[in-house]
Coordinates of C-alpha atoms in Angstrom, one line a residue:
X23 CA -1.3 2.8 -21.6
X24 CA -1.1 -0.4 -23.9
X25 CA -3.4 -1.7 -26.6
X26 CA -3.1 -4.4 -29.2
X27 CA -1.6 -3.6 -32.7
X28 CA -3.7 -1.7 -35.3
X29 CA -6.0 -3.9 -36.6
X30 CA -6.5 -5.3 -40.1
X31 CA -9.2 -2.5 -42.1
X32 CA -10.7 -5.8 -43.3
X33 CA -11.5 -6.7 -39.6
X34 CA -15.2 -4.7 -38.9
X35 CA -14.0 -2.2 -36.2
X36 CA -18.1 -1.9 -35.2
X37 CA -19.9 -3.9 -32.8
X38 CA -23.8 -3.6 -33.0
X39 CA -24.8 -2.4 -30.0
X40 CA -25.3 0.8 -28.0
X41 CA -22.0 2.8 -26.6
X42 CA -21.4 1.0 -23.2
X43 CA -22.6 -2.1 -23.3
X44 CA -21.9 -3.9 -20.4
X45 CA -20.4 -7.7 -21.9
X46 CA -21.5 -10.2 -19.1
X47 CA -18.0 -10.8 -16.7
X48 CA -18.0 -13.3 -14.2
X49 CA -16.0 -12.6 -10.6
X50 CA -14.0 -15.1 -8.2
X51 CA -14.2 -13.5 -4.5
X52 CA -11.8 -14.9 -2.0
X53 CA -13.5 -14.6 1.7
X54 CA -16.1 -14.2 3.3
X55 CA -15.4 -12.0 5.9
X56 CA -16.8 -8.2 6.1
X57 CA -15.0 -7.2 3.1
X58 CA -16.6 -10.2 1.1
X59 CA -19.9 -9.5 2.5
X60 CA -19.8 -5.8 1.2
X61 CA -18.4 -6.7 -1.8
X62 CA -22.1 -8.8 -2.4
X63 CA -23.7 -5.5 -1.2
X64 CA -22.2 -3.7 -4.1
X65 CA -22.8 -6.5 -6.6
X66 CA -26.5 -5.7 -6.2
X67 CA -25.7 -3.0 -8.3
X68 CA -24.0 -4.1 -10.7
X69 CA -25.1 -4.8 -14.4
X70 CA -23.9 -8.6 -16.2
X71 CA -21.9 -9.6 -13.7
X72 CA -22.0 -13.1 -12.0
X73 CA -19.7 -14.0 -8.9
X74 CA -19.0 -16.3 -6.5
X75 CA -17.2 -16.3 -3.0
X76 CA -14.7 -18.7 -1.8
X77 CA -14.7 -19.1 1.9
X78 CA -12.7 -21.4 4.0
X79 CA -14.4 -21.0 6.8
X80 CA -18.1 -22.9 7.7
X81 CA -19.8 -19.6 8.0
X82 CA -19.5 -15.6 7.4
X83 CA -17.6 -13.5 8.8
X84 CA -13.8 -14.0 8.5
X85 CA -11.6 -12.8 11.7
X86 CA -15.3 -12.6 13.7
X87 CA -15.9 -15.8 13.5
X88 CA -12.6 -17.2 14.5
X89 CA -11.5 -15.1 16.9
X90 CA -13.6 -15.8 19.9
X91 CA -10.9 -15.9 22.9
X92 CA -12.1 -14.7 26.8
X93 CA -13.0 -10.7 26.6
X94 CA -13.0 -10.2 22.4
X95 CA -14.4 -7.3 21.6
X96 CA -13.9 -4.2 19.2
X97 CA -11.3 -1.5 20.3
X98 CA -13.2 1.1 18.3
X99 CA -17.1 1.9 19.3
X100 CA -19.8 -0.4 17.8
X101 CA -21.3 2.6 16.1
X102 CA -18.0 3.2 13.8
X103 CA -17.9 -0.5 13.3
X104 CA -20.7 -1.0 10.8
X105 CA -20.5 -0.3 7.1
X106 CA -21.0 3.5 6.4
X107 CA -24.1 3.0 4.2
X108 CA -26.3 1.1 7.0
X109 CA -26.3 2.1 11.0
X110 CA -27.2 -0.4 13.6
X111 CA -30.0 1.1 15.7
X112 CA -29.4 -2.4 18.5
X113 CA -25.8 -2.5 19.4
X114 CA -26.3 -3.1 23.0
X115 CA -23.1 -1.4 24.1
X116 CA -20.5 1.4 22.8
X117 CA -17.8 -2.0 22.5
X118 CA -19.5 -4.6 21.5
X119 CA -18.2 -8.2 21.7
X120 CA -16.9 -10.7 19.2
X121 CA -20.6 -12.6 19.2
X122 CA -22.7 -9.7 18.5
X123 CA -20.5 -7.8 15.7
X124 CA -20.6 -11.8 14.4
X125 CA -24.3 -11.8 14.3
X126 CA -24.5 -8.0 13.1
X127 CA -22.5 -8.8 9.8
X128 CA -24.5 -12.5 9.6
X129 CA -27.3 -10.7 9.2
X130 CA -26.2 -8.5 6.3
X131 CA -24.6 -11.2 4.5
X132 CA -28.5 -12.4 4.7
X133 CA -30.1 -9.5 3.5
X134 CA -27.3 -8.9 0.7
X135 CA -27.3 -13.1 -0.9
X136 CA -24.2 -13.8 0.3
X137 CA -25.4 -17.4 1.0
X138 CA -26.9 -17.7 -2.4
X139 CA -23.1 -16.8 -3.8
X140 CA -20.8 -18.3 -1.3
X141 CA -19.4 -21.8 -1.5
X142 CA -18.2 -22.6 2.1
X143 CA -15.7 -24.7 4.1
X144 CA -13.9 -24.5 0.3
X145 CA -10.3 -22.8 0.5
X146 CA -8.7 -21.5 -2.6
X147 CA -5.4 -23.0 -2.8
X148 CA -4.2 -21.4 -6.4
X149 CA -4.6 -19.1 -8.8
X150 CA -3.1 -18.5 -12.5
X151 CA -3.6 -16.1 -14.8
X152 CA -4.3 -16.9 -18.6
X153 CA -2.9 -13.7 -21.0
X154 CA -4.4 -15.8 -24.0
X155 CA -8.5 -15.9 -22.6
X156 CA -7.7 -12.9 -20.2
X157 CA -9.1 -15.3 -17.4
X158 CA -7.6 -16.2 -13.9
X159 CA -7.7 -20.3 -13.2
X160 CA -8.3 -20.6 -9.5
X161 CA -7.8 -24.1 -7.9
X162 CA -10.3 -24.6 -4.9
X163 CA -10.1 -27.3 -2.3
X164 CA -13.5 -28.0 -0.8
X165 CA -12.3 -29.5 2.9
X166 CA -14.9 -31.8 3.6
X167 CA -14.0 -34.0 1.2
X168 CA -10.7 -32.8 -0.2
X169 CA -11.9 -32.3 -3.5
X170 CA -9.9 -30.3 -6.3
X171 CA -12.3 -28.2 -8.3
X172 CA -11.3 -25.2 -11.0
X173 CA -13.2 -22.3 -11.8
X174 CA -12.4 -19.2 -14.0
X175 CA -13.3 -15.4 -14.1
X176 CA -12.0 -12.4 -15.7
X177 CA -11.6 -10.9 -12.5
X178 CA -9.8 -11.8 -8.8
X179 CA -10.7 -9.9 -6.4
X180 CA -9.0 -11.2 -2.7
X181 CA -11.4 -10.4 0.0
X182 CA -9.1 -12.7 2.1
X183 CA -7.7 -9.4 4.7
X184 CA -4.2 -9.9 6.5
X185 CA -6.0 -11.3 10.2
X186 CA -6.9 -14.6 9.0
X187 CA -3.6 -16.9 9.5
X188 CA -2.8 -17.0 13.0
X189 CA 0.7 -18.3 14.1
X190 CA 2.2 -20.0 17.5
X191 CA 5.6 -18.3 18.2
X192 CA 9.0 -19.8 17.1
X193 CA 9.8 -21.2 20.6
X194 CA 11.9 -24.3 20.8
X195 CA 10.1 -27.1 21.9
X196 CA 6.5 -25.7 22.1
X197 CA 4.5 -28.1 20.9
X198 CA 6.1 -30.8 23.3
X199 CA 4.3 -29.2 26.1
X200 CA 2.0 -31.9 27.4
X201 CA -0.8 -29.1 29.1
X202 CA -3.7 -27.5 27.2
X203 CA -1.4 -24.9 24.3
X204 CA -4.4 -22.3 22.6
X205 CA -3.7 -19.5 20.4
X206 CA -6.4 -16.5 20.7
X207 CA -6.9 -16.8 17.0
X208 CA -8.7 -20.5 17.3
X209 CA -9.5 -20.4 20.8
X210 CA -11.7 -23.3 22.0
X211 CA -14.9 -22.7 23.4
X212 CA -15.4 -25.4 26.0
X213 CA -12.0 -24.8 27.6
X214 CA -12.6 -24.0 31.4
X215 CA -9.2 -22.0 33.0
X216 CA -11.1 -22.1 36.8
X217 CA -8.3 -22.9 39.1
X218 CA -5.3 -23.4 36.4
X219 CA -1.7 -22.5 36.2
X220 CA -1.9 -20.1 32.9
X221 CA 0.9 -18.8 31.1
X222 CA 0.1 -16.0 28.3
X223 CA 3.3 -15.2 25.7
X224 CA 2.4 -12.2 24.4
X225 CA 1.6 -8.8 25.0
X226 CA -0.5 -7.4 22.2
X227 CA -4.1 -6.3 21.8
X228 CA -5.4 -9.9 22.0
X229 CA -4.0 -10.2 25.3
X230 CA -5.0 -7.3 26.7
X231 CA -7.8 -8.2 26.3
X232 CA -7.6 -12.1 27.2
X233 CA -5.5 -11.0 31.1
X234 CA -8.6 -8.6 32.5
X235 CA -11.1 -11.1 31.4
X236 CA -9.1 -14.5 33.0
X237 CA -7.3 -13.5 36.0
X238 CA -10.2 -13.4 38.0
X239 CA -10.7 -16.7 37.7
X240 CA -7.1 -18.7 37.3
X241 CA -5.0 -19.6 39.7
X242 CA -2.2 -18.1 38.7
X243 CA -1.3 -16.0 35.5
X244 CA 2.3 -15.2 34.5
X245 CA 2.1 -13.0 31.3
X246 CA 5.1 -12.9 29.7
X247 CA 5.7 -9.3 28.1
X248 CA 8.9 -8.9 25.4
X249 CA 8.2 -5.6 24.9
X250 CA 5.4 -2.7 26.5
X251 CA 2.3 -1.4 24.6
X252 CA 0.4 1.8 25.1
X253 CA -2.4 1.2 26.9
X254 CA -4.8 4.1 26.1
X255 CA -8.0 5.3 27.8
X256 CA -11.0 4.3 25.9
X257 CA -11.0 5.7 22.1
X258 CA -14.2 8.3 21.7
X259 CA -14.4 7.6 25.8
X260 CA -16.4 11.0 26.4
X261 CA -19.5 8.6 25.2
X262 CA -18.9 6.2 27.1
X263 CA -19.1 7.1 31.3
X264 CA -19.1 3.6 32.0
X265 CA -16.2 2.2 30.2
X266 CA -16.4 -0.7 28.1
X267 CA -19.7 -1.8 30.1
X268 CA -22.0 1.6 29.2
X269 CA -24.7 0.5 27.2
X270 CA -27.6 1.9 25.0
X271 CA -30.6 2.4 27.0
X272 CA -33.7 1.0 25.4
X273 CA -34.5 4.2 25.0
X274 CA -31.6 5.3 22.9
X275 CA -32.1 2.5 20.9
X276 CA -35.9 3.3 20.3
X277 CA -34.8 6.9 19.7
X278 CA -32.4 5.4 16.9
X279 CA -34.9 3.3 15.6
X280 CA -37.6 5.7 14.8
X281 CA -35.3 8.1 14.0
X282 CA -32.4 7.9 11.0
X283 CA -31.5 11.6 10.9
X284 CA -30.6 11.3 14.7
X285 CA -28.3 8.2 14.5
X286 CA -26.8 9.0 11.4
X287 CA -25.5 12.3 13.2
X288 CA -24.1 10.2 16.1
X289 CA -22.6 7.8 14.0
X290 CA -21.0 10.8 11.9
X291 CA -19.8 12.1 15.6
X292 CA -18.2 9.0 16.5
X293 CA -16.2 9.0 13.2
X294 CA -15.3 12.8 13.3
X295 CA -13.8 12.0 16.9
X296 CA -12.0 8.8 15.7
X297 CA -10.4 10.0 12.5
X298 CA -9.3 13.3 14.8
X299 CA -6.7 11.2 16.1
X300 CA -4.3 11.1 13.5
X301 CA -2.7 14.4 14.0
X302 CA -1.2 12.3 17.0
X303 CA 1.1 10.1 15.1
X304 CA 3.7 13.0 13.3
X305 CA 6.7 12.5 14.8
X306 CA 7.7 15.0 17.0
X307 CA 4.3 17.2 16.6
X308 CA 2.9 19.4 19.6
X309 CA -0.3 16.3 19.2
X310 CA 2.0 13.6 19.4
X311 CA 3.7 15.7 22.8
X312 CA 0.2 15.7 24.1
X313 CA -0.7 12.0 23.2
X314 CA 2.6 10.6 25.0
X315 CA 2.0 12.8 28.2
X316 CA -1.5 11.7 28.2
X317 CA -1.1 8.1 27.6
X318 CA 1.7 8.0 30.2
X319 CA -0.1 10.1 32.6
X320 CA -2.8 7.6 32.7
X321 CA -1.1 4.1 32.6
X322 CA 1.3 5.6 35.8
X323 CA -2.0 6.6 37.6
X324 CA -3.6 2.9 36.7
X325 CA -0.7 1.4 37.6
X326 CA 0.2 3.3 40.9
X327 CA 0.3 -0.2 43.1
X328 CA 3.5 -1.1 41.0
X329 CA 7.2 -1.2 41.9
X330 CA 8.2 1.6 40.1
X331 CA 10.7 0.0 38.7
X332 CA 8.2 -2.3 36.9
X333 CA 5.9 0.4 36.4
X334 CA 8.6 2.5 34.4
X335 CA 9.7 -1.0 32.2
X336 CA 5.8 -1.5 31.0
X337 CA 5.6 1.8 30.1
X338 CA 6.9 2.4 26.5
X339 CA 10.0 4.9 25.3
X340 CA 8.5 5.1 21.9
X341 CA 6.5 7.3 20.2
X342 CA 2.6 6.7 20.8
X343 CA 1.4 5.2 17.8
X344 CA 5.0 3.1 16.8
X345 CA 3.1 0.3 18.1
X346 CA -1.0 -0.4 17.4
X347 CA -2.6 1.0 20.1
X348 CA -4.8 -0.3 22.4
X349 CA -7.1 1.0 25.2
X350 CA -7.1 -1.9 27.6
X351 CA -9.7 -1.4 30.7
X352 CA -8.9 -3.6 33.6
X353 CA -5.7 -4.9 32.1
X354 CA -3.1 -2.9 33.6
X355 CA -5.4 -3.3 37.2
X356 CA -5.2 -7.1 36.4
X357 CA -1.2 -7.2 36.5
X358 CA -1.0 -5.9 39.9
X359 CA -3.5 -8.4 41.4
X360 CA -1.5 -11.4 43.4
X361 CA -2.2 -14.0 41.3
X362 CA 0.0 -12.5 38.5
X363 CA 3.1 -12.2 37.4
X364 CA 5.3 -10.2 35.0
X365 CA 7.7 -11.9 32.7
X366 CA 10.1 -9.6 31.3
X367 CA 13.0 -12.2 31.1
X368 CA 12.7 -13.9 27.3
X369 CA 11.6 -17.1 26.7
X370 CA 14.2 -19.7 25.6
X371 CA 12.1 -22.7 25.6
X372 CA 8.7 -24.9 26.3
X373 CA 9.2 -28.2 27.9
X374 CA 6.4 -30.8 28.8
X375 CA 5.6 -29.1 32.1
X376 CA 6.1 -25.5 31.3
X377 CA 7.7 -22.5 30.1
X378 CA 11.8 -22.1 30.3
X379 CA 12.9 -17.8 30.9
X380 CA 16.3 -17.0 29.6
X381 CA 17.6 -17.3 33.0
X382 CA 17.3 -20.6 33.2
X383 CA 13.9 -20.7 35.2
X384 CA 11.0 -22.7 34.7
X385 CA 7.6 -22.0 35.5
X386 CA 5.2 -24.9 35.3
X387 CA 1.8 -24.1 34.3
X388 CA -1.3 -25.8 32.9
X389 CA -2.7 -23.9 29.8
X390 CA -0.4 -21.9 27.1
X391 CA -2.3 -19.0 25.6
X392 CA 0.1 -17.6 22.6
X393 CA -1.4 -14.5 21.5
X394 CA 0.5 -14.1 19.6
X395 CA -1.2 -12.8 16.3
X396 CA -1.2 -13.5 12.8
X397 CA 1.3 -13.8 10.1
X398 CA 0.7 -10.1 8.9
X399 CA 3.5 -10.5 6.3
X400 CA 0.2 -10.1 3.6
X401 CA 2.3 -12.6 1.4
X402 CA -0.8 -14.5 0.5
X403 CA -1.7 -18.0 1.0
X404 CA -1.8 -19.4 -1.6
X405 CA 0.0 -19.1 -5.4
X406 CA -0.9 -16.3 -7.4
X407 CA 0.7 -16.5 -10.9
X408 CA 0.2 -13.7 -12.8
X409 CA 1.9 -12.4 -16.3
X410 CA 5.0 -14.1 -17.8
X411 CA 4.7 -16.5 -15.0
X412 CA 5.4 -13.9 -12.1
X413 CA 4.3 -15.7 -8.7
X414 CA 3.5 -12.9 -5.9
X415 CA 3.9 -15.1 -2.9
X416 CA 7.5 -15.5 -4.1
X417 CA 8.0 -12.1 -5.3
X418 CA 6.7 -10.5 -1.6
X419 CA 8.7 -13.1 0.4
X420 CA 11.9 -11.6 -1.4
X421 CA 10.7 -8.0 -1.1
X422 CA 8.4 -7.6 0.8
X423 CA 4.4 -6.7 0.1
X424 CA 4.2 -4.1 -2.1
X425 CA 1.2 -2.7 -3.7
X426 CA -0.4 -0.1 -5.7
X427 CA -2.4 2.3 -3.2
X428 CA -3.3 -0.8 -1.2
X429 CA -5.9 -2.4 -4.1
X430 CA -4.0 -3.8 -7.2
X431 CA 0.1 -5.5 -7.9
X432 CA 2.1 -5.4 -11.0
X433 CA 2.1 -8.3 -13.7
X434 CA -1.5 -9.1 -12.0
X435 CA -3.9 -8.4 -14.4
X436 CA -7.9 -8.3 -13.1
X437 CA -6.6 -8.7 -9.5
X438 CA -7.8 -6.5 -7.0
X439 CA -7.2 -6.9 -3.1
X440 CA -9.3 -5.3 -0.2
X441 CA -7.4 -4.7 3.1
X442 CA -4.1 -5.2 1.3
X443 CA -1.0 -3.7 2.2
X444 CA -1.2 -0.6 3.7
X445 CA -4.8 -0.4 4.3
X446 CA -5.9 2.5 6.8
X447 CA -6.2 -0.5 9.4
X448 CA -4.9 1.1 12.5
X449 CA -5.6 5.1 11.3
X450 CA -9.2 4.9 12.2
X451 CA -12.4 3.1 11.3
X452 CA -11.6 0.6 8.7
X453 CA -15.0 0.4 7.3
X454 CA -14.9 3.3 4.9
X455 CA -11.7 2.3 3.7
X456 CA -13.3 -0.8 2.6
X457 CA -16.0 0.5 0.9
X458 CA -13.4 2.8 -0.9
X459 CA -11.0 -0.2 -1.8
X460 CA -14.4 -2.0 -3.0
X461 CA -15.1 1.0 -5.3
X462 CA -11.7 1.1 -6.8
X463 CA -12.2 -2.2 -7.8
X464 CA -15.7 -2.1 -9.5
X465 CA -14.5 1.2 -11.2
X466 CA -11.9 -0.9 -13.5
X467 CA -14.0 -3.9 -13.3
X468 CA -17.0 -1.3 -14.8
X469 CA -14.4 -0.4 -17.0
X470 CA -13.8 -4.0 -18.5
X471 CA -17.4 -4.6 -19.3
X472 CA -18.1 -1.4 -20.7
X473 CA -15.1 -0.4 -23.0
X474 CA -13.9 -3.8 -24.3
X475 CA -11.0 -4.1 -22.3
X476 CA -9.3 -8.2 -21.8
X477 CA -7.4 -7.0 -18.8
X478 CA -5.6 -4.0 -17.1
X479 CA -2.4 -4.2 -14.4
X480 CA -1.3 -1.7 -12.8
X481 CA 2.4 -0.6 -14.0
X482 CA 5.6 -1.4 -11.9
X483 CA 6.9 2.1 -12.3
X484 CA 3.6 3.7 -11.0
X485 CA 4.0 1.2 -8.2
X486 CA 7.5 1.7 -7.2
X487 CA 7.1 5.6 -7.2
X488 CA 4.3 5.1 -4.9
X489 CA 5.9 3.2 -2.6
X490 CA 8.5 5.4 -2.6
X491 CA 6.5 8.7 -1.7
X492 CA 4.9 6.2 1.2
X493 CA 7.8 5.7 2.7
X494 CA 8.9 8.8 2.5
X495 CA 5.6 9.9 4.5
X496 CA 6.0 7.0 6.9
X497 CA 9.6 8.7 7.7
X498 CA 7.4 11.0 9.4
X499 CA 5.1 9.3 11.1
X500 CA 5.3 7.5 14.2
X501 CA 4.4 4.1 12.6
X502 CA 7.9 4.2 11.5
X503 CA 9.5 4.7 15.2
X504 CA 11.8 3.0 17.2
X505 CA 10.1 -0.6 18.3
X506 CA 9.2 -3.8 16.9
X507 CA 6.0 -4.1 15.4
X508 CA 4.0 -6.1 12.5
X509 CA 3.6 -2.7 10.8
X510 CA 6.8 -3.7 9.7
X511 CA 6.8 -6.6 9.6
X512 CA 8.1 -7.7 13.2
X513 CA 11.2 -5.5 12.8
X514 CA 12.6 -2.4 14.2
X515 CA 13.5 -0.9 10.6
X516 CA 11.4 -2.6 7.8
X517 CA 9.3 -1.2 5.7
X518 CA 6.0 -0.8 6.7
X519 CA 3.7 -2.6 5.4
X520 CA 0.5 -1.6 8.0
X521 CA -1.4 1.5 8.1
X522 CA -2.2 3.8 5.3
X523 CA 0.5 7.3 5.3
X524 CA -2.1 9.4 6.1
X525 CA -5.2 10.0 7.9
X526 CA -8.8 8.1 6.6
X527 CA -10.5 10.8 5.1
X528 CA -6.4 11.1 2.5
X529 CA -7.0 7.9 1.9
X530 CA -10.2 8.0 0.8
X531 CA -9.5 11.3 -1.4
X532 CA -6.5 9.2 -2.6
X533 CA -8.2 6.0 -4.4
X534 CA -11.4 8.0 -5.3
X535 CA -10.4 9.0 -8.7
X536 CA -8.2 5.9 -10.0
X537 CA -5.6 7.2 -12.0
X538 CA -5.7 5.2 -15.2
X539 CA -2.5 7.0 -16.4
X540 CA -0.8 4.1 -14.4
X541 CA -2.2 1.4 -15.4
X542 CA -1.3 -0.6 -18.5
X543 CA -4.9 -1.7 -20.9
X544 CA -5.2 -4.5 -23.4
X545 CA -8.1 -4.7 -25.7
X546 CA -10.3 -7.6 -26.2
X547 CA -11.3 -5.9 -29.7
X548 CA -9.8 -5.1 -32.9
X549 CA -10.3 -1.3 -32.1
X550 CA -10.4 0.4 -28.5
X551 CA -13.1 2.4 -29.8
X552 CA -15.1 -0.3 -30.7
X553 CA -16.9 0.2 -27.5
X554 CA -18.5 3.3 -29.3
X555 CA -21.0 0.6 -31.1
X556 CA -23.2 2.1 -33.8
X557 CA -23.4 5.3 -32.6
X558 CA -26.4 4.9 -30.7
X559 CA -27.1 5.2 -26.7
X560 CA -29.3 2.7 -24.4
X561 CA -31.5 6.1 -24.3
X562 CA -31.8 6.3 -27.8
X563 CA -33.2 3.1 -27.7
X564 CA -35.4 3.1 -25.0
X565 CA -36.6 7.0 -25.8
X566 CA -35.9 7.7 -22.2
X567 CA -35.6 11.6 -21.6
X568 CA -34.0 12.1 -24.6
X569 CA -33.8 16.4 -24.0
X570 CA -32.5 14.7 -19.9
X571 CA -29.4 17.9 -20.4
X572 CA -32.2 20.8 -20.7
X573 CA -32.4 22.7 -17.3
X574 CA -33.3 25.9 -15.8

């Protein structure tokens, strides 16, 4: 750890005040989305410390919001997708839709002030950190009116996630296609595909769910597949006898209602199932054997119609797990209806009329539907200059991302990130993993206001040994197998930059204690005791239980 030189004996060394004083601290939040909505949860609790959020968007609710393409819904059940300190007695369903996990988290941003904090429809579009003032600049754009504002705060914490910049495909000639062209992650909602020619380039979650929900209704549908998936059977699907469409009688919602104890065990259940997974994705394990006859077991059976030729090309040779995956109900059943067709030839091109297959054939079609996902490269979006003028856009375009147990970067002092890289995002429920990142964050930013600390970063060696354990892990796991995925960055052999090495419950062991060993300090007072203050306690002062420690 650092601190500033010894000070000057002539400089007073004690501050009059009680050992801990909290020194008011003011915090820039970048989103909205769930993570920025807990964040103002946790702020409730907090002592001297003023924030305010920075959200692009019009409303709450990050990826929620946007993402609003035919058939979006939650892969995981509704009950595991709520924060772990407040249960939802009124999901309707066990997979809930886009709208209603929307409305859900609307509602909490209510009840916790997030629209008493948030400054909306403004996009941050910079960020510099001052080593003099121990501040962060941030430059904000307000998009109504194009505006350039700056604010300041000791502390950055980027709520921003990695599903929030959706990309079209590098296809030549794509946007000279003179049809309707979507992308799932800004999907209109007035557009009407009754009767229409629809191509859909892509083959990932988004359009699994997109195909089920359209084909009934299209003309014709030609999905165009690079490269299979692992379509799953429903995840905790033993609660579900119905599918996607069981839902909570009113009865089990009542029951819920009037009783906490009983839906707090049932939301403990879903979890216990969920994070039982993860024994599935060693490489080579007797669960992994198990997961990969399952899986294939059941896709063969749902896809039974097929040539079997077909069948055996959409059904992966990777390890279950390589890949995200994703329990798809009705997708596989769509692809073998007549109004759909396969693609497995690569696209070369787009022209005005339609889209062009490596082989020289064109297909002429009415809509393009790229879901194709987001640029999950976490290289954020927007400059972040951080000590002797280090930039980490540039930095991670070069290397790669790279970060301290998902939550803080070298050279960026104050600057914490929830759902950075390697957040459990794809290892289970993501919601205690936020609430964990969140926590990591308020511990050093608890740590600032109480012990006269200017700033804190995390060390480059601490971070590189990390990584290097990580990948070492990932070695092991089947995130690191033989196919292309944005875990690594839309390579075969990258580094992966996606889930967490380890199941949820490691990762929540892992950043529940930060180690300050790895972190570098710098004081904003002459002595780093100086905190101590005049050798009195808040109790002392108020005569609160002053004999508290005496006990049976």
């Amino acid at each position: 750890m650092g601190s500033l030189a010894v000070a000057d004996r002539s400089e007073s060394i004690v501050l009059d005040q009680p050992i801990f004083k909290p020194r008011p601290i003011r915090v820039i939040v970048v989103g909205a989305g769930i993570s920025g909505i807990a964040f103002a949860y946790k702020a409730q609790f907090l002592e001297n410390v003023e924030f305010v959020i920075y959200e692009k968007n019009a409303d709450v609710g990050g990826t929620w919001l946007e993402s609003r393409y035919p058939g979006c819904s939650c892969d995981i059940p509704a009950h595991s997708y709520s924060y772990p300190w407040v249960g939802n007695p009124n999901w309707s369903k066990v997979y809930v839709g886009a709208e209603e996990i929307w409305d859900f988290y609307r509602g909490e941003a209510k009840k916790y002030g997030v629209y008493e904090h948030a400054k909306f429809n403004h996009r941050v579009v910079g960020a510099e950190w001052n080593d003099a003032h121990g501040r962060w600049t941030v430059t904000v754009e307000d998009l109504k009116t194009g505006e350039i504002s700056e604010d300041s705060a000791e502390v950055v914490l980027n709520c921003a996630g990695v599903l929030n910049r959706w990309k079209f495909p590098n296809i030549e000639g794509l946007q000279s296609f003179q049809g309707k062209l979507v992308h799932t992650g800004a999907y209109p909602q007035d557009l009407d595909l009754t009767g229409k020619d629809v191509a859909v380039i892509g083959a990932g979650s988004s359009a699994i769910q997109v195909i089920p929900t359209i084909q009934p209704i299209v003309k014709s549908l030609t999905t165009f597949v690079r490269s299979p998936t692992w379509i799953a059977p429903q995840f905790v699907g033993r609660l579900a006898p119905d599918g996607r469409a069981t839902v909570y009688t009113e009865e089990t919602k009542e029951k819920f209602r009037n009783d906490p104890a009983a839906l707090l065990q049932y939301r403990r259940e879903v979890d216990h199932e969920l994070n039982s997974r993860f024994p599935n994705f060693y490489k080579g394990s007797p669960a992994q054997k198990i997961s990969r006859d399952l899986v294939g077991k059941h896709m063969r059976e749902r896809l039974a119609g097929m040539d079997p030729v077909l069948r055996e090309q959409l059904i992966p040779d990777f390890d279950v797990g390589c890949k995200r995956v994703t329990p798809g109900e009705g997708y596989l059943e769509a692809l073998q209806q007549p109004n759909v067709e396969i693609v497995r030839t690569s696209i070369r091109s787009v022209t005005p009329q339609g889209v062009v297959t490596t082989d020289g054939k064109t297909r002429a079609v009415d809509v393009i539907i790229a879901a194709t996902g987001y640029d999950t490269s976490y290289v954020p979006a927007f400059p972040i200059v951080g000590r002797n003028g280090v930039d980490l856009g540039s930095r991670w375009a070069k290397t790669g991302a790279e970060a301290y147990f998902t939550c803080a970067v070298p050279d960026m002092p104050n600057y914490f990130m929830v759902v950075g890289p390697n957040t459990p995002i794809s290892n289970g429920s993501l919601m205690p993993s936020i609430e964990a990142q969140l926590e990591f964050a308020l511990c050093f930013i608890d740590t600032i206001q109480r012990q006269g600390v200017q700033s804190v970063t995390v060390s480059t060696q601490a971070t590189a040994e990390f990584n290097d354990h990580k990948d070492a892990i990932m070695d092991t796991l089947t995130f690191s197998g033989n196919c292309s995925s944005w875990y690594k960055g839309g390579s075969t052999g990258g580094r992966i930059v996606g889930p967490w090495p380890g199941s949820v419950n490691h990762f929540l062991e892992s950043v529940k204690n930060p180690r300050f060993q790895d972190f570098e300090f710098v004081y904003a007072t002459p002595n780093r005791f100086s905190y101590l203050g005049n050798g009195l306690c808040l109790r002392d002062i108020t005569k609160e239980e002053l004999g508290w420690y005496i006990r049976a």
